[in-house]
């Protein structure tokens, strides 16, 4: 499923949802093994990214993989574009014997360091706007047919930790992810989370369904599915309870219908714990103004 998604031109960001132990982590591990440096993996569960500066640090670390993704031909063209003042240009045009460096199939440490100095200088490591601009400099100049990097934001629900004063920066970061995939087709984006209310949160941030392909790994239990549909208390990643309004709260029509025990039995018998089917069922119930017709 995901490998086929990554073989195509980037269009929709992939939102991977699933309960704990549903295989998300294993899937991302397999992707990293198969795709190597192409996967720019930022695990928000392992690294503190609770501010724009901390997110910039992680993006800066992942940028060191880009030279291997873009390849030697691109780096040579970039060196010529940057001109004699750049460190890349100095390496590619040195009078000393750089044959081994330039003939290598994979960019070595010297080339990576020169690339970082030219495109991702130290100040970008704590400046989110600057590092997004630096990424765009590379991504927007990838030639046709070039393999596109894959930006993976693991435990994406941790983005909700950003403070209200950082709301503009958060929107900027999410717009960068969304537009890189949907508008400019320069990078694949995968968001992974075990918290199903990420769907409504992303929606509120402007990362709507037209920009995402939501995929579910594993099924919810009956109790989890009921809360997902009707609302209730859910545990976040820190083990504390939060209110989830439920899918029915997303429209006045379904909220007005309510869900009786008999309605739930019908929905569960057809949809089970499949998040996608539950979403489809809600859509049909809204159109038909009936749960019975919605699951028919």
GROMACS .gro file of C-alpha atoms in nm:
model
  296
    1UNK     CA    1   0.000   0.000   0.000
    2UNK     CA    2   0.256   0.259   0.112
    3UNK     CA    3   0.528   0.154  -0.132
    4UNK     CA    4   0.288   0.201  -0.423
    5UNK     CA    5   0.194   0.540  -0.279
    6UNK     CA    6   0.562   0.644  -0.273
    7UNK     CA    7   0.624   0.529  -0.630
    8UNK     CA    8   0.376   0.784  -0.761
    9UNK     CA    9   0.417   1.159  -0.789
   10UNK     CA   10   0.349   1.326  -0.453
   11UNK     CA   11  -0.008   1.450  -0.437
   12UNK     CA   12  -0.172   1.368  -0.103
   13UNK     CA   13  -0.008   1.347   0.238
   14UNK     CA   14  -0.051   1.003   0.393
   15UNK     CA   15  -0.205   1.001   0.742
   16UNK     CA   16  -0.136   0.666   0.910
   17UNK     CA   17  -0.374   0.603   1.198
   18UNK     CA   18  -0.404   0.301   1.421
   19UNK     CA   19  -0.421   0.188   1.782
   20UNK     CA   20  -0.102   0.108   1.968
   21UNK     CA   21   0.057  -0.218   1.855
   22UNK     CA   22  -0.114  -0.184   1.516
   23UNK     CA   23   0.217  -0.206   1.333
   24UNK     CA   24   0.284   0.162   1.251
   25UNK     CA   25   0.632   0.162   1.401
   26UNK     CA   26   0.724  -0.163   1.228
   27UNK     CA   27   0.597  -0.028   0.898
   28UNK     CA   28   0.807   0.287   0.929
   29UNK     CA   29   1.108   0.074   1.025
   30UNK     CA   30   1.064  -0.134   0.709
   31UNK     CA   31   1.032   0.183   0.500
   32UNK     CA   32   1.361   0.314   0.642
   33UNK     CA   33   1.534  -0.016   0.569
   34UNK     CA   34   1.405  -0.029   0.211
   35UNK     CA   35   1.432   0.338   0.117
   36UNK     CA   36   1.740   0.437   0.319
   37UNK     CA   37   1.827   0.809   0.333
   38UNK     CA   38   1.521   0.898   0.127
   39UNK     CA   39   1.320   0.870   0.450
   40UNK     CA   40   1.356   1.189   0.655
   41UNK     CA   41   1.213   1.050   0.977
   42UNK     CA   42   1.132   1.279   1.269
   43UNK     CA   43   0.992   1.090   1.568
   44UNK     CA   44   0.811   1.341   1.787
   45UNK     CA   45   0.773   1.073   2.053
   46UNK     CA   46   1.151   1.037   2.084
   47UNK     CA   47   1.258   1.398   2.034
   48UNK     CA   48   1.130   1.716   2.195
   49UNK     CA   49   0.982   1.923   1.913
   50UNK     CA   50   0.744   2.129   2.124
   51UNK     CA   51   0.852   2.461   1.971
   52UNK     CA   52   0.944   2.594   1.626
   53UNK     CA   53   1.314   2.610   1.721
   54UNK     CA   54   1.318   2.247   1.839
   55UNK     CA   55   1.143   2.134   1.520
   56UNK     CA   56   1.400   2.327   1.317
   57UNK     CA   57   1.677   2.130   1.493
   58UNK     CA   58   1.528   1.799   1.384
   59UNK     CA   59   1.474   1.919   1.027
   60UNK     CA   60   1.837   2.034   1.021
   61UNK     CA   61   1.961   1.691   1.130
   62UNK     CA   62   1.755   1.517   0.863
   63UNK     CA   63   1.883   1.755   0.594
   64UNK     CA   64   2.221   1.577   0.604
   65UNK     CA   65   2.054   1.289   0.416
   66UNK     CA   66   1.954   1.508   0.122
   67UNK     CA   67   2.287   1.496  -0.070
   68UNK     CA   68   2.255   1.120  -0.106
   69UNK     CA   69   1.892   1.156  -0.215
   70UNK     CA   70   1.957   1.422  -0.480
   71UNK     CA   71   2.281   1.264  -0.609
   72UNK     CA   72   2.613   1.386  -0.743
   73UNK     CA   73   2.480   1.535  -1.068
   74UNK     CA   74   2.239   1.759  -0.879
   75UNK     CA   75   2.513   1.863  -0.634
   76UNK     CA   76   2.745   1.954  -0.922
   77UNK     CA   77   2.473   2.166  -1.083
   78UNK     CA   78   2.400   2.329  -0.747
   79UNK     CA   79   2.770   2.411  -0.702
   80UNK     CA   80   2.775   2.588  -1.039
   81UNK     CA   81   2.457   2.776  -0.951
   82UNK     CA   82   2.595   2.892  -0.615
   83UNK     CA   83   2.923   3.006  -0.772
   84UNK     CA   84   3.282   3.047  -0.649
   85UNK     CA   85   3.188   3.174  -0.303
   86UNK     CA   86   3.029   2.840  -0.212
   87UNK     CA   87   3.204   2.549  -0.045
   88UNK     CA   88   3.045   2.304  -0.290
   89UNK     CA   89   3.191   2.498  -0.582
   90UNK     CA   90   3.533   2.492  -0.419
   91UNK     CA   91   3.516   2.112  -0.384
   92UNK     CA   92   3.397   2.051  -0.739
   93UNK     CA   93   3.651   2.291  -0.889
   94UNK     CA   94   3.951   2.242  -0.663
   95UNK     CA   95   4.296   2.229  -0.819
   96UNK     CA   96   4.391   1.959  -0.570
   97UNK     CA   97   4.311   1.595  -0.644
   98UNK     CA   98   3.946   1.549  -0.550
   99UNK     CA   99   3.899   1.255  -0.786
  100UNK     CA  100   3.805   1.010  -0.512
  101UNK     CA  101   3.555   1.252  -0.357
  102UNK     CA  102   3.384   1.339  -0.683
  103UNK     CA  103   3.390   0.988  -0.830
  104UNK     CA  104   3.215   0.835  -0.530
  105UNK     CA  105   2.871   0.692  -0.599
  106UNK     CA  106   2.747   0.833  -0.269
  107UNK     CA  107   2.840   1.183  -0.143
  108UNK     CA  108   3.102   1.154   0.129
  109UNK     CA  109   3.142   1.352   0.449
  110UNK     CA  110   3.326   1.644   0.285
  111UNK     CA  111   3.053   1.695   0.028
  112UNK     CA  112   2.779   1.664   0.288
  113UNK     CA  113   2.952   1.921   0.510
  114UNK     CA  114   2.995   2.157   0.215
  115UNK     CA  115   2.629   2.114   0.120
  116UNK     CA  116   2.515   2.187   0.474
  117UNK     CA  117   2.739   2.493   0.502
  118UNK     CA  118   2.602   2.636   0.177
  119UNK     CA  119   2.232   2.549   0.202
  120UNK     CA  120   2.167   2.476   0.571
  121UNK     CA  121   2.410   2.700   0.763
  122UNK     CA  122   2.408   2.678   1.145
  123UNK     CA  123   2.152   2.955   1.198
  124UNK     CA  124   1.888   2.747   1.019
  125UNK     CA  125   1.914   2.484   1.294
  126UNK     CA  126   1.698   2.696   1.525
  127UNK     CA  127   1.504   2.910   1.278
  128UNK     CA  128   1.198   2.733   1.139
  129UNK     CA  129   1.131   2.989   0.865
  130UNK     CA  130   1.492   2.976   0.747
  131UNK     CA  131   1.509   2.599   0.738
  132UNK     CA  132   1.179   2.569   0.551
  133UNK     CA  133   1.318   2.817   0.297
  134UNK     CA  134   1.635   2.605   0.271
  135UNK     CA  135   1.434   2.286   0.214
  136UNK     CA  136   1.230   2.464  -0.054
  137UNK     CA  137   1.551   2.575  -0.225
  138UNK     CA  138   1.644   2.210  -0.275
  139UNK     CA  139   1.300   2.058  -0.329
  140UNK     CA  140   1.184   2.319  -0.580
  141UNK     CA  141   1.495   2.265  -0.794
  142UNK     CA  142   1.475   1.887  -0.820
  143UNK     CA  143   1.480   1.791  -1.190
  144UNK     CA  144   1.190   1.598  -1.348
  145UNK     CA  145   1.210   1.228  -1.270
  146UNK     CA  146   1.425   1.283  -0.962
  147UNK     CA  147   1.344   1.056  -0.668
  148UNK     CA  148   1.152   1.260  -0.413
  149UNK     CA  149   1.237   1.252  -0.041
  150UNK     CA  150   0.979   1.126   0.209
  151UNK     CA  151   0.920   1.341   0.517
  152UNK     CA  152   0.785   1.122   0.799
  153UNK     CA  153   0.641   1.293   1.107
  154UNK     CA  154   0.596   1.013   1.359
  155UNK     CA  155   0.369   1.065   1.662
  156UNK     CA  156   0.238   1.373   1.481
  157UNK     CA  157  -0.014   1.432   1.760
  158UNK     CA  158   0.271   1.590   1.960
  159UNK     CA  159   0.239   1.896   1.737
  160UNK     CA  160  -0.051   1.990   1.964
  161UNK     CA  161   0.209   2.072   2.230
  162UNK     CA  162   0.302   2.391   2.051
  163UNK     CA  163   0.192   2.695   2.250
  164UNK     CA  164  -0.063   2.945   2.124
  165UNK     CA  165   0.211   3.202   2.067
  166UNK     CA  166   0.359   2.963   1.810
  167UNK     CA  167   0.034   2.919   1.616
  168UNK     CA  168   0.164   3.113   1.315
  169UNK     CA  169   0.479   2.900   1.302
  170UNK     CA  170   0.272   2.582   1.336
  171UNK     CA  171   0.055   2.686   1.042
  172UNK     CA  172   0.368   2.766   0.843
  173UNK     CA  173   0.513   2.420   0.913
  174UNK     CA  174   0.191   2.239   0.826
  175UNK     CA  175   0.154   2.447   0.510
  176UNK     CA  176   0.510   2.350   0.413
  177UNK     CA  177   0.423   1.981   0.449
  178UNK     CA  178   0.088   2.012   0.273
  179UNK     CA  179   0.208   2.224  -0.018
  180UNK     CA  180   0.529   2.022  -0.075
  181UNK     CA  181   0.304   1.726  -0.145
  182UNK     CA  182  -0.025   1.857  -0.286
  183UNK     CA  183   0.071   2.177  -0.466
  184UNK     CA  184   0.438   2.150  -0.565
  185UNK     CA  185   0.478   1.768  -0.579
  186UNK     CA  186   0.833   1.797  -0.443
  187UNK     CA  187   0.819   1.557  -0.147
  188UNK     CA  188   0.606   1.279  -0.005
  189UNK     CA  189   0.470   1.339   0.345
  190UNK     CA  190   0.364   1.075   0.598
  191UNK     CA  191   0.200   1.169   0.928
  192UNK     CA  192   0.163   0.885   1.179
  193UNK     CA  193  -0.044   0.885   1.499
  194UNK     CA  194  -0.226   0.649   1.732
  195UNK     CA  195  -0.476   0.921   1.823
  196UNK     CA  196  -0.774   0.924   1.592
  197UNK     CA  197  -0.873   1.281   1.680
  198UNK     CA  198  -0.576   1.389   1.465
  199UNK     CA  199  -0.826   1.388   1.177
  200UNK     CA  200  -1.036   1.668   1.324
  201UNK     CA  201  -0.729   1.853   1.458
  202UNK     CA  202  -0.565   1.857   1.115
  203UNK     CA  203  -0.895   1.967   0.965
  204UNK     CA  204  -0.904   2.266   1.200
  205UNK     CA  205  -0.548   2.355   1.098
  206UNK     CA  206  -0.646   2.368   0.731
  207UNK     CA  207  -0.492   2.029   0.651
  208UNK     CA  208  -0.822   1.907   0.511
  209UNK     CA  209  -0.934   1.581   0.355
  210UNK     CA  210  -0.855   1.709   0.005
  211UNK     CA  211  -0.487   1.719   0.105
  212UNK     CA  212  -0.471   1.383   0.283
  213UNK     CA  213  -0.507   1.012   0.222
  214UNK     CA  214  -0.616   0.865   0.558
  215UNK     CA  215  -0.512   0.502   0.607
  216UNK     CA  216  -0.596   0.291   0.910
  217UNK     CA  217  -0.376   0.013   1.045
  218UNK     CA  218  -0.562  -0.233   1.263
  219UNK     CA  219  -0.915  -0.194   1.398
  220UNK     CA  220  -1.060  -0.022   1.702
  221UNK     CA  221  -1.226  -0.225   1.974
  222UNK     CA  222  -1.602  -0.191   2.015
  223UNK     CA  223  -1.556   0.053   2.304
  224UNK     CA  224  -1.298   0.260   2.111
  225UNK     CA  225  -1.515   0.263   1.799
  226UNK     CA  226  -1.818   0.382   2.000
  227UNK     CA  227  -1.618   0.673   2.145
  228UNK     CA  228  -1.476   0.752   1.801
  229UNK     CA  229  -1.830   0.777   1.662
  230UNK     CA  230  -2.021   0.928   1.953
  231UNK     CA  231  -1.755   1.110   2.153
  232UNK     CA  232  -1.624   1.067   2.504
  233UNK     CA  233  -1.303   1.053   2.701
  234UNK     CA  234  -0.985   0.935   2.527
  235UNK     CA  235  -0.633   0.892   2.659
  236UNK     CA  236  -0.367   1.103   2.494
  237UNK     CA  237  -0.001   1.000   2.458
  238UNK     CA  238   0.075   1.119   2.813
  239UNK     CA  239  -0.193   0.898   2.966
  240UNK     CA  240  -0.429   1.181   3.058
  241UNK     CA  241  -0.790   1.206   2.946
  242UNK     CA  242  -0.913   1.444   2.680
  243UNK     CA  243  -1.260   1.508   2.541
  244UNK     CA  244  -1.321   1.383   2.188
  245UNK     CA  245  -1.645   1.519   2.036
  246UNK     CA  246  -1.698   1.219   1.808
  247UNK     CA  247  -1.760   1.196   1.436
  248UNK     CA  248  -2.127   1.279   1.483
  249UNK     CA  249  -2.032   1.626   1.610
  250UNK     CA  250  -1.883   1.718   1.273
  251UNK     CA  251  -2.224   1.806   1.130
  252UNK     CA  252  -2.550   1.938   1.274
  253UNK     CA  253  -2.741   1.664   1.090
  254UNK     CA  254  -2.564   1.367   1.251
  255UNK     CA  255  -2.544   1.541   1.588
  256UNK     CA  256  -2.920   1.585   1.573
  257UNK     CA  257  -2.970   1.217   1.496
  258UNK     CA  258  -2.796   1.101   1.810
  259UNK     CA  259  -2.707   0.733   1.849
  260UNK     CA  260  -2.936   0.491   2.033
  261UNK     CA  261  -2.814   0.148   2.149
  262UNK     CA  262  -3.000  -0.005   1.853
  263UNK     CA  263  -2.835   0.241   1.613
  264UNK     CA  264  -2.494   0.146   1.750
  265UNK     CA  265  -2.562  -0.225   1.707
  266UNK     CA  266  -2.644  -0.166   1.340
  267UNK     CA  267  -2.334   0.048   1.285
  268UNK     CA  268  -2.103  -0.198   1.463
  269UNK     CA  269  -2.244  -0.497   1.276
  270UNK     CA  270  -2.154  -0.335   0.943
  271UNK     CA  271  -1.845  -0.124   1.016
  272UNK     CA  272  -1.683  -0.300   1.308
  273UNK     CA  273  -1.378  -0.106   1.427
  274UNK     CA  274  -1.270   0.011   1.081
  275UNK     CA  275  -1.221   0.388   1.100
  276UNK     CA  276  -1.266   0.436   0.727
  277UNK     CA  277  -1.599   0.250   0.723
  278UNK     CA  278  -1.719   0.446   1.025
  279UNK     CA  279  -1.641   0.772   0.844
  280UNK     CA  280  -1.826   0.652   0.534
  281UNK     CA  281  -2.124   0.546   0.747
  282UNK     CA  282  -2.145   0.891   0.908
  283UNK     CA  283  -2.142   1.051   0.563
  284UNK     CA  284  -2.430   0.834   0.444
  285UNK     CA  285  -2.626   0.885   0.767
  286UNK     CA  286  -2.593   1.261   0.717
  287UNK     CA  287  -2.726   1.234   0.361
  288UNK     CA  288  -3.013   1.000   0.450
  289UNK     CA  289  -3.089   1.146   0.794
  290UNK     CA  290  -3.095   0.790   0.927
  291UNK     CA  291  -2.842   0.547   1.075
  292UNK     CA  292  -3.037   0.252   0.940
  293UNK     CA  293  -3.019   0.387   0.586
  294UNK     CA  294  -2.661   0.500   0.645
  295UNK     CA  295  -2.542   0.144   0.699
  296UNK     CA  296  -2.766  -0.014   0.435
   0.00000   0.00000   0.00000
